[in-house]
Short mmCIF file of C-alpha atoms in Angstrom, two decimals:
data_model
loop_
_atom_site.label_atom_id
_atom_site.label_comp_id
_atom_site.label_asym_id
_atom_site.label_seq_id
_atom_site.Cartn_x
_atom_site.Cartn_y
_atom_site.Cartn_z
CA UNK A 1013 -0.03 0.00 -0.09
CA UNK A 1014 1.28 3.47 -0.98
CA UNK A 1015 1.91 5.30 2.61
CA UNK A 1016 1.17 8.77 1.38
CA UNK A 1017 3.65 9.94 3.72
CA UNK A 1018 4.87 12.30 1.25
CA UNK A 1019 1.87 14.43 2.44
CA UNK A 1020 3.14 14.47 6.17
CA UNK A 1021 5.63 16.84 7.49
CA UNK A 1022 8.21 15.78 9.95
CA UNK A 1023 6.50 15.35 13.37
CA UNK A 1024 6.88 18.31 15.69
CA UNK A 1025 7.34 17.84 19.44
CA UNK A 1026 3.94 18.33 21.16
CA UNK A 1027 2.84 19.97 24.35
CA UNK A 1028 -0.55 19.17 25.81
CA UNK A 1029 -2.14 21.14 28.78
CA UNK A 1030 -5.29 19.55 30.60
CA UNK A 1031 -7.82 20.79 31.82
CA UNK A 1032 -7.97 24.20 30.77
CA UNK A 1033 -11.17 25.30 32.52
CA UNK A 1034 -13.59 27.76 30.79
CA UNK A 1035 -16.22 29.33 32.85
CA UNK A 1036 -19.70 28.17 31.58
CA UNK A 1037 -22.43 30.04 33.59
CA UNK A 1038 -25.79 28.01 33.09
CA UNK A 1039 -24.17 24.93 32.10
CA UNK A 1040 -23.76 23.43 35.72
CA UNK A 1041 -20.27 22.48 35.16
CA UNK A 1042 -17.41 24.56 33.99
CA UNK A 1043 -16.15 23.48 30.63
CA UNK A 1044 -12.66 21.31 30.79
CA UNK A 1045 -10.54 21.49 27.54
CA UNK A 1046 -7.58 19.61 26.67
CA UNK A 1047 -5.29 21.68 24.29
CA UNK A 1048 -2.56 20.18 22.55
CA UNK A 1049 -0.12 22.03 20.11
CA UNK A 1050 3.31 21.82 18.28
CA UNK A 1051 5.99 23.39 20.17
CA UNK A 1052 7.48 25.07 16.95
CA UNK A 1053 5.93 26.92 14.22
CA UNK A 1054 3.52 30.18 13.83
CA UNK A 1055 0.21 30.94 12.44
CA UNK A 1056 -0.91 27.53 13.51
CA UNK A 1057 -4.47 26.42 12.48
CA UNK A 1058 -6.91 25.29 15.11
CA UNK A 1059 -9.10 22.18 15.05
CA UNK A 1060 -11.76 21.86 17.70
CA UNK A 1061 -12.74 18.31 18.24
CA UNK A 1062 -16.03 16.78 19.59
CA UNK A 1063 -15.63 13.41 21.23
CA UNK A 1064 -18.39 10.66 20.72
CA UNK A 1065 -20.66 9.51 23.36
CA UNK A 1066 -19.32 9.07 26.92
CA UNK A 1067 -15.80 9.91 26.06
CA UNK A 1068 -13.83 13.12 27.18
CA UNK A 1069 -11.00 15.28 26.20
CA UNK A 1070 -8.61 12.45 27.06
CA UNK A 1071 -9.84 10.41 24.21
CA UNK A 1072 -8.99 10.27 20.51
CA UNK A 1073 -5.22 10.42 20.93
CA UNK A 1074 -4.46 8.73 17.48
CA UNK A 1075 -6.17 11.87 15.94
CA UNK A 1076 -5.19 14.68 18.39
CA UNK A 1077 -1.66 13.73 18.68
CA UNK A 1078 -0.89 13.27 15.03
CA UNK A 1079 -2.51 16.50 14.15
CA UNK A 1080 -0.70 18.42 16.83
CA UNK A 1081 2.45 16.82 15.54
CA UNK A 1082 1.54 18.00 11.87
CA UNK A 1083 1.23 21.65 12.90
CA UNK A 1084 -2.31 22.12 14.19
CA UNK A 1085 -3.59 23.43 17.62
CA UNK A 1086 -6.12 20.89 18.87
CA UNK A 1087 -8.81 21.85 21.39
CA UNK A 1088 -10.95 18.89 22.93
CA UNK A 1089 -13.77 19.96 25.30
CA UNK A 1090 -15.26 17.25 27.64
CA UNK A 1091 -18.99 17.40 26.95
CA UNK A 1092 -21.59 16.81 29.69
CA UNK A 1093 -22.15 13.26 28.40
CA UNK A 1094 -18.75 12.11 29.25
CA UNK A 1095 -18.46 9.06 31.89
CA UNK A 1096 -15.99 11.35 33.72
CA UNK A 1097 -18.78 13.47 34.76
CA UNK A 1098 -21.34 10.91 35.77
CA UNK A 1099 -24.34 12.87 34.79
CA UNK A 1100 -27.55 11.09 36.01
CA UNK A 1101 -29.97 9.98 33.15
CA UNK A 1102 -32.73 12.03 34.90
CA UNK A 1103 -30.68 15.20 35.08
CA UNK A 1104 -32.71 18.09 33.73
CA UNK A 1105 -29.83 18.81 31.31
CA UNK A 1106 -29.99 15.47 29.49
CA UNK A 1107 -32.66 16.22 26.82
CA UNK A 1108 -30.60 19.23 25.47
CA UNK A 1109 -27.04 17.76 25.86
CA UNK A 1110 -27.07 17.85 22.06
CA UNK A 1111 -27.35 21.79 22.28
CA UNK A 1112 -24.85 22.01 25.36
CA UNK A 1113 -22.48 20.13 22.95
CA UNK A 1114 -22.54 22.69 20.19
CA UNK A 1115 -22.21 25.55 22.79
CA UNK A 1116 -19.23 23.87 24.17
CA UNK A 1117 -17.36 24.18 20.82
CA UNK A 1118 -18.45 27.75 20.46
CA UNK A 1119 -17.26 28.32 24.03
CA UNK A 1120 -13.86 27.16 22.94
CA UNK A 1121 -13.82 29.54 19.90
CA UNK A 1122 -15.03 32.45 22.12
CA UNK A 1123 -12.24 31.90 24.84
CA UNK A 1124 -9.01 31.54 22.61
CA UNK A 1125 -7.20 33.99 24.62
CA UNK A 1126 -7.53 31.96 27.71
CA UNK A 1127 -6.65 28.87 25.73
CA UNK A 1128 -3.58 30.31 24.27
CA UNK A 1129 -2.42 31.55 27.61
CA UNK A 1130 -2.62 28.28 29.17
CA UNK A 1131 -0.24 26.49 26.91
CA UNK A 1132 3.35 27.53 27.62
CA UNK A 1133 4.71 29.13 24.39
CA UNK A 1134 1.51 29.19 22.51
CA UNK A 1135 0.71 32.81 22.63
CA UNK A 1136 0.65 34.78 19.37
CA UNK A 1137 1.09 31.58 17.30
CA UNK A 1138 -2.47 30.94 16.66
CA UNK A 1139 -3.99 31.65 13.50
CA UNK A 1140 -7.58 32.45 14.31
CA UNK A 1141 -8.60 32.79 10.79
CA UNK A 1142 -8.14 29.13 10.00
CA UNK A 1143 -10.44 27.13 12.11
CA UNK A 1144 -11.90 23.84 11.57
CA UNK A 1145 -14.31 21.49 13.63
CA UNK A 1146 -14.06 17.66 13.88
CA UNK A 1147 -15.68 15.00 15.60
CA UNK A 1148 -16.62 11.17 15.85
CA UNK A 1149 -20.05 9.49 16.09
CA UNK A 1150 -22.16 11.88 18.18
CA UNK A 1151 -19.23 14.38 17.97
CA UNK A 1152 -19.56 14.34 14.15
CA UNK A 1153 -22.97 15.50 14.43
CA UNK A 1154 -22.14 18.10 16.94
CA UNK A 1155 -19.45 19.34 14.73
CA UNK A 1156 -21.49 19.23 11.59
CA UNK A 1157 -23.98 21.79 13.35
CA UNK A 1158 -21.31 24.56 13.12
CA UNK A 1159 -20.87 23.88 9.47
CA UNK A 1160 -24.76 24.41 8.91
CA UNK A 1161 -26.47 21.41 9.60
CA UNK A 1162 -29.84 21.65 11.52
CA UNK A 1163 -31.78 19.69 13.81
CA UNK A 1164 -35.43 19.05 12.40
CA UNK A 1165 -38.51 19.05 14.88
CA UNK A 1166 -41.15 16.26 14.78
CA UNK A 1167 -42.85 18.06 11.97
CA UNK A 1168 -39.78 17.91 9.83
CA UNK A 1169 -39.18 21.76 10.04
CA UNK A 1170 -35.48 22.79 10.58
CA UNK A 1171 -34.68 24.18 14.00
CA UNK A 1172 -32.07 26.98 14.89
CA UNK A 1173 -29.22 27.72 12.49
CA UNK A 1174 -26.41 27.27 14.92
CA UNK A 1175 -23.58 27.52 12.31
CA UNK A 1176 -20.55 29.76 13.15
CA UNK A 1177 -18.82 31.79 10.39
CA UNK A 1178 -15.48 31.22 12.21
CA UNK A 1179 -15.29 27.73 11.18
CA UNK A 1180 -13.99 27.21 7.72
CA UNK A 1181 -14.05 23.43 7.29
CA UNK A 1182 -14.78 20.17 9.04
CA UNK A 1183 -13.77 16.59 9.42
CA UNK A 1184 -16.88 14.34 10.30
CA UNK A 1185 -15.83 10.81 11.19
CA UNK A 1186 -18.94 8.24 11.50
CA UNK A 1187 -21.41 10.71 11.06
CA UNK A 1188 -24.99 9.77 11.93
CA UNK A 1189 -27.36 10.13 8.65
CA UNK A 1190 -30.95 11.01 8.41
CA UNK A 1191 -33.66 10.62 11.10
CA UNK A 1192 -37.05 10.07 10.60
CA UNK A 1193 -37.96 6.53 9.15
CA UNK A 1194 -34.29 5.72 8.86
CA UNK A 1195 -33.93 5.58 12.72
CA UNK A 1196 -34.58 2.47 14.70
CA UNK A 1197 -37.67 2.66 17.06
CA UNK A 1198 -35.16 2.79 19.97
CA UNK A 1199 -33.28 5.89 18.51
CA UNK A 1200 -36.67 7.52 17.39
CA UNK A 1201 -37.78 7.27 21.15
CA UNK A 1202 -34.50 8.14 22.94
CA UNK A 1203 -32.69 10.46 20.59
CA UNK A 1204 -35.29 12.83 18.83
CA UNK A 1205 -32.48 15.23 18.02
CA UNK A 1206 -31.05 12.59 15.58
CA UNK A 1207 -33.11 14.17 12.73
CA UNK A 1208 -30.60 16.24 10.84
CA UNK A 1209 -31.05 18.42 7.81
CA UNK A 1210 -27.78 18.73 5.77
CA UNK A 1211 -29.60 21.14 3.32
CA UNK A 1212 -27.50 24.10 4.82
CA UNK A 1213 -24.30 22.45 5.45
CA UNK A 1214 -22.48 24.19 2.65
CA UNK A 1215 -18.82 24.70 4.39
CA UNK A 1216 -16.23 22.17 2.95
CA UNK A 1217 -16.22 18.79 4.71
CA UNK A 1218 -14.53 15.62 4.72
CA UNK A 1219 -17.04 12.72 5.73
CA UNK A 1220 -15.34 9.55 6.92
CA UNK A 1221 -17.28 6.28 6.82
CA UNK A 1222 -16.78 2.54 7.27
CA UNK A 1223 -18.28 0.32 4.69
CA UNK A 1224 -19.07 -2.26 7.60
CA UNK A 1225 -20.60 0.25 10.08
CA UNK A 1226 -23.75 -1.12 11.12
CA UNK A 1227 -25.59 0.95 13.71
CA UNK A 1228 -28.50 -0.14 16.23
CA UNK A 1229 -29.74 3.42 15.82
CA UNK A 1230 -30.56 3.02 12.20
CA UNK A 1231 -32.91 0.58 10.01
CA UNK A 1232 -30.41 1.10 7.09
CA UNK A 1233 -26.78 -0.29 6.57
CA UNK A 1234 -23.53 1.37 6.44
CA UNK A 1235 -24.60 3.87 3.72
CA UNK A 1236 -26.47 5.66 6.46
CA UNK A 1237 -23.13 7.24 7.35
CA UNK A 1238 -22.67 8.59 4.08
CA UNK A 1239 -25.96 10.90 3.94
CA UNK A 1240 -23.95 14.10 4.71
CA UNK A 1241 -22.05 13.67 1.54
CA UNK A 1242 -24.91 13.16 -0.72
CA UNK A 1243 -27.35 15.58 1.01
CA UNK A 1244 -25.37 18.61 1.68
CA UNK A 1245 -24.45 21.33 -0.86
CA UNK A 1246 -21.05 22.94 -1.42
CA UNK A 1247 -17.55 21.15 -1.69
CA UNK A 1248 -17.59 17.70 0.13
CA UNK A 1249 -15.19 14.65 0.01
CA UNK A 1250 -16.03 11.30 1.30
CA UNK A 1251 -13.73 8.78 2.37
CA UNK A 1252 -14.93 5.20 2.49
CA UNK A 1253 -12.81 2.84 4.77
CA UNK A 1254 -12.89 -0.78 3.52
CA UNK A 1255 -13.77 -3.16 6.14
CA UNK A 1256 -14.33 -0.50 9.04
CA UNK A 1257 -16.74 -0.57 11.71
CA UNK A 1258 -17.78 2.61 13.77
CA UNK A 1259 -14.45 2.94 15.42
CA UNK A 1260 -12.72 3.29 11.95
CA UNK A 1261 -10.09 1.03 13.01
CA UNK A 1262 -9.39 2.71 16.52
CA UNK A 1263 -9.68 6.35 16.31
CA UNK A 1264 -11.01 6.59 19.75
CA UNK A 1265 -7.76 5.30 21.25
CA UNK A 1266 -5.12 2.60 20.99
CA UNK A 1267 -6.45 -0.90 22.27
CA UNK A 1268 -9.81 0.62 23.55
CA UNK A 1269 -12.53 -2.00 24.22
CA UNK A 1270 -14.90 -0.53 21.83
CA UNK A 1271 -12.93 -0.91 18.78
CA UNK A 1272 -14.38 -4.10 17.06
CA UNK A 1273 -12.28 -3.62 14.03
CA UNK A 1274 -8.82 -2.82 15.21
CA UNK A 1275 -6.38 -1.80 12.39
CA UNK A 1276 -3.30 0.34 13.00
CA UNK A 1277 -2.99 0.63 9.14
CA UNK A 1278 -6.41 1.78 8.88
CA UNK A 1279 -5.91 4.35 11.72
CA UNK A 1280 -2.62 5.51 10.17
CA UNK A 1281 -4.52 6.10 6.75
CA UNK A 1282 -7.06 8.22 8.68
CA UNK A 1283 -4.42 10.16 10.31
CA UNK A 1284 -2.73 10.98 7.18
CA UNK A 1285 -5.93 11.72 4.86
CA UNK A 1286 -7.38 13.92 7.43
CA UNK A 1287 -4.36 15.87 7.94
CA UNK A 1288 -3.91 16.36 4.44
CA UNK A 1289 -7.63 17.27 3.95
CA UNK A 1290 -7.16 19.91 6.76
CA UNK A 1291 -4.05 21.29 5.42
CA UNK A 1292 -5.69 22.06 2.18
CA UNK A 1293 -8.88 23.15 3.33
CA UNK A 1294 -7.35 25.71 5.65
CA UNK A 1295 -4.55 26.62 3.20
CA UNK A 1296 -6.15 26.24 -0.34
CA UNK A 1297 -2.59 26.58 -1.97
CA UNK A 1298 -1.45 23.53 -0.20
CA UNK A 1299 -1.72 20.58 -2.59
CA UNK A 1300 -1.58 17.91 0.51
CA UNK A 1301 -5.20 16.86 -0.20
CA UNK A 1302 -5.22 16.16 -4.09
CA UNK A 1303 -1.83 14.69 -3.88
CA UNK A 1304 -3.22 12.35 -1.10
CA UNK A 1305 -6.32 11.26 -3.22
CA UNK A 1306 -4.13 10.65 -6.15
CA UNK A 1307 -1.91 8.48 -4.21
CA UNK A 1308 -4.61 6.28 -2.75
CA UNK A 1309 -6.36 5.94 -6.10
CA UNK A 1310 -2.82 4.65 -7.47
CA UNK A 1311 -2.47 2.27 -4.51
CA UNK A 1312 -2.82 -1.38 -5.80
CA UNK A 1313 -4.13 -2.42 -2.23
CA UNK A 1314 -6.13 0.37 -1.10
CA UNK A 1315 -7.57 0.32 2.34
CA UNK A 1316 -10.36 2.73 1.24
CA UNK A 1317 -11.53 5.20 -1.65
CA UNK A 1318 -12.30 9.07 -1.99
CA UNK A 1319 -15.14 10.54 -3.86
CA UNK A 1320 -15.07 14.27 -4.20
CA UNK A 1321 -17.70 16.90 -5.71
#
């Protein structure tokens, strides 16, 4: 398999600081964030990452550490559904956690001065005009909202537009698809917010899906996780990973129990291609993404394929 390593930079040493605590009146808990950054470089782009259900700022090291070593500042907030917080199911905030999640990402963007000051040597090195969001599973749905996706109500009417003009692009890993009749009865009953409209998600985005990702939340098959690519406007890319299930080979963490399709090679491909996409999306003159796509296409034994429109 072609490595596409030509599209990766020499890894920089990385410093991570946790927790950076952001005041969050009305949330019930101040927002805790992990910030990772390369110790060298200037005009560093920012990626704000939303974790999947139950995780925290300490998850997704295969992505966060790699991106930071490739020259990105990575901010990882801990959402209210994190197992580290132990929020009871009957907590009055539970029905609106999806909204709190979106607000968490925006709070990170609102408090970049505090985040910069918390990381030794980061002050003045962040490029605030080059911001992307990313997320996995529920976190991908959270991130998609800042790109223009909206939640439909029970009558199919789009809710509030919570997009953020500061966000220029996104990487959406294992992003849930349409709601309505595509949801399983369990999901329809317990997760009414899982009814997205992608009609307004015009910002550039890379959607990453596993062709063996079968979810109990949907009556459809793995193609459910590709809906955002086909149903949204604007420039979109779809990376379909062959043989991948929901963890996409292990992006939540090395050796974690929920990874049912462990594959270091697949994770390495996700690392390299997402980094290449982010570089080109935030610096359009950078050829990293088209070069990576070309190399993947020429690989005689590829782990996935890319579609672009």
